PDB file of C-alpha atoms in Angstrom:
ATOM      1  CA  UNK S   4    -122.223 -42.835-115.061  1.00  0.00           C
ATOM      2  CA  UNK S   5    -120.038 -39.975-116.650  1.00  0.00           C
ATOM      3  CA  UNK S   6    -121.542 -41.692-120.545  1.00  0.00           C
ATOM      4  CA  UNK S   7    -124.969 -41.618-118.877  1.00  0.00           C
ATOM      5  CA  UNK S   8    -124.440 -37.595-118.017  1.00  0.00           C
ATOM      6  CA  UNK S   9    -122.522 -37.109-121.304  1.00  0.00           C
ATOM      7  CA  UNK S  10    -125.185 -38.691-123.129  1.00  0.00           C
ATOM      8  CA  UNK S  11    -128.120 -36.653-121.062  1.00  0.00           C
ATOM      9  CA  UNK S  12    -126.649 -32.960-121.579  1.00  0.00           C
ATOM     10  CA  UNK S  13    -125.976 -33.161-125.208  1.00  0.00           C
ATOM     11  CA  UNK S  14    -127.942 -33.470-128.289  1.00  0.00           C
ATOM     12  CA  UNK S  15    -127.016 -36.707-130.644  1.00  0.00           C
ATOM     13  CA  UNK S  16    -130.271 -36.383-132.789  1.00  0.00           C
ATOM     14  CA  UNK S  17    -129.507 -37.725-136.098  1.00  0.00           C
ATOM     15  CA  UNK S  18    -126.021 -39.099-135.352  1.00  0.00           C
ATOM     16  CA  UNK S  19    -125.438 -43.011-135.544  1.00  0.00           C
ATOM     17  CA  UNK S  20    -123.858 -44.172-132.365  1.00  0.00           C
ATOM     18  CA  UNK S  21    -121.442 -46.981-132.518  1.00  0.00           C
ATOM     19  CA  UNK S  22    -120.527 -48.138-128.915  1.00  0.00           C
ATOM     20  CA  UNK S  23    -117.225 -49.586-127.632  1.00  0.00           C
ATOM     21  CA  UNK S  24    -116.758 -51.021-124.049  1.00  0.00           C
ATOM     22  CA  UNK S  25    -113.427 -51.770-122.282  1.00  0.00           C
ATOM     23  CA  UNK S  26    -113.485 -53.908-119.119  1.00  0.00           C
ATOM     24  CA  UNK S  27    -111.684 -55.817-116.788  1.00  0.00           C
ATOM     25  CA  UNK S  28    -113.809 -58.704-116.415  1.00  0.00           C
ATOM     26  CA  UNK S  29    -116.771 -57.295-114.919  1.00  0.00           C
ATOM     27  CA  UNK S  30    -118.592 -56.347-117.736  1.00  0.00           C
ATOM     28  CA  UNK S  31    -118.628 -56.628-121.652  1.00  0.00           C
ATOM     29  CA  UNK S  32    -121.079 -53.663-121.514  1.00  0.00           C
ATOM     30  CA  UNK S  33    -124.012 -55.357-123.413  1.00  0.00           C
ATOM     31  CA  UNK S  34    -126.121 -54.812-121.165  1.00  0.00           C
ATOM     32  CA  UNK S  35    -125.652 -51.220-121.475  1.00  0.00           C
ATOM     33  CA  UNK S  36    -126.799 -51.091-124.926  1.00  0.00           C
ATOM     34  CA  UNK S  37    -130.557 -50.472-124.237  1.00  0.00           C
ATOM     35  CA  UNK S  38    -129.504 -47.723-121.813  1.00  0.00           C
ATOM     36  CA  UNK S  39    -127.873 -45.951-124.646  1.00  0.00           C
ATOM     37  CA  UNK S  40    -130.885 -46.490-127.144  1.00  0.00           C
ATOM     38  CA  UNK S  41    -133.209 -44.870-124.405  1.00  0.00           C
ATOM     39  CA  UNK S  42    -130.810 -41.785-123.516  1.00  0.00           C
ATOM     40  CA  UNK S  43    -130.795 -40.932-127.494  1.00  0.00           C
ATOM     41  CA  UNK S  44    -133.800 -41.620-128.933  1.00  0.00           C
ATOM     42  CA  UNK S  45    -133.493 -39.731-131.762  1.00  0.00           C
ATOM     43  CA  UNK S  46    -130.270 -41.659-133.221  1.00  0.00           C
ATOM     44  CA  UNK S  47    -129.252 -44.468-134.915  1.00  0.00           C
ATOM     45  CA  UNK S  48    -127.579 -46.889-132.488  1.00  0.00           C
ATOM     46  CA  UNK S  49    -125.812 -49.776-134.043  1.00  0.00           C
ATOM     47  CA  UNK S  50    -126.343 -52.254-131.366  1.00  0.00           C
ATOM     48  CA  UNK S  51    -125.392 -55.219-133.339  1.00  0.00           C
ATOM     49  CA  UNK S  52    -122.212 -53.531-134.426  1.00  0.00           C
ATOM     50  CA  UNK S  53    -120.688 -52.944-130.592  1.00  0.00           C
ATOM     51  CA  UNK S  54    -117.317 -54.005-129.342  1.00  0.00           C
ATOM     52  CA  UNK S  55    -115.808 -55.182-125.994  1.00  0.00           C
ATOM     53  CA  UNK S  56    -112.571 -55.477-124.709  1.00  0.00           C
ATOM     54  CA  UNK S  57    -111.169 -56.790-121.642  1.00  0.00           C
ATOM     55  CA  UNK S  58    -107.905 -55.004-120.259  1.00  0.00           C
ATOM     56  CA  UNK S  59    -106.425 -58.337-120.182  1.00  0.00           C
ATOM     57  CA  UNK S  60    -106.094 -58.748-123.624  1.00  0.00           C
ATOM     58  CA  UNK S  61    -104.454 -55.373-124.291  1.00  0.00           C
ATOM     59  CA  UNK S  62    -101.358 -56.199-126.014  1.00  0.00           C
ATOM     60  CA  UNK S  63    -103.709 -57.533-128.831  1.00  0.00           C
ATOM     61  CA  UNK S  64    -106.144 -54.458-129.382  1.00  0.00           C
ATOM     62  CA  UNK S  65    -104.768 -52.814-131.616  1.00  0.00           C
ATOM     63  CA  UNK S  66    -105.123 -55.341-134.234  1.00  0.00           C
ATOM     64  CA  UNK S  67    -108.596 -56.386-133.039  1.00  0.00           C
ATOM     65  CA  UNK S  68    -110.064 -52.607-133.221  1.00  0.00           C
ATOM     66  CA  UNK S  69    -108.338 -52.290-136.672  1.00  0.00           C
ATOM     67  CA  UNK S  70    -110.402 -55.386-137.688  1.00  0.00           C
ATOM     68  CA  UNK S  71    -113.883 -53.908-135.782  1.00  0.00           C
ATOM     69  CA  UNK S  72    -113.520 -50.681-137.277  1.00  0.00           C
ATOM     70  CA  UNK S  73    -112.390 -52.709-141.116  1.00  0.00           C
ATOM     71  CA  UNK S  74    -115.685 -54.820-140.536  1.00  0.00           C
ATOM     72  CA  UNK S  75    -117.851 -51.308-140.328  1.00  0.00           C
ATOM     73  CA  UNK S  76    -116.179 -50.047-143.345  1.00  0.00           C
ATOM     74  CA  UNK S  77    -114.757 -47.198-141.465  1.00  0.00           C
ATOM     75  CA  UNK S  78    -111.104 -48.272-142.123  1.00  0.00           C
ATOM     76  CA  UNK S  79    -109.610 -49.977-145.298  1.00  0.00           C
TER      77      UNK S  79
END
């Protein structure tokens, strides 16, 4: 709920949106991506791009965001 809020009080017009989800299991957040679309209409959200990670595999995220984040040619 706190995203849902963020997302409501401010303006992300014109801003690509590229989501992340952490979890423990319950959740990889997918299901959240059409949520996201609706609360900011007026941006570009990159819902084939998202990533999910499970706070069992935390030793390994490090590497696995670097490779996400290589992938979207925001890191080299």
């Amino acid at each position: 709920m706190p995203v849902w809020s963020f997302l409501e009080e401010y303006d992300l017009s014109g801003k690509t949106i590229i989501l992340f989800f952490t979890h423990n299991g319950s959740s990889s957040g997918a299901s959240s991506i059409s949520t996201v679309a609706e609360l900011c209409l007026d941006s570009t959200v990159l819902a084939d791009d998202y990533f999910t990670y499970s706070g069992n595999n935390v030793d390994e995220a490090q590497s696995d965001v670097d490779k996400w984040l290589t992938e979207l040619g925001y890191k080299n």
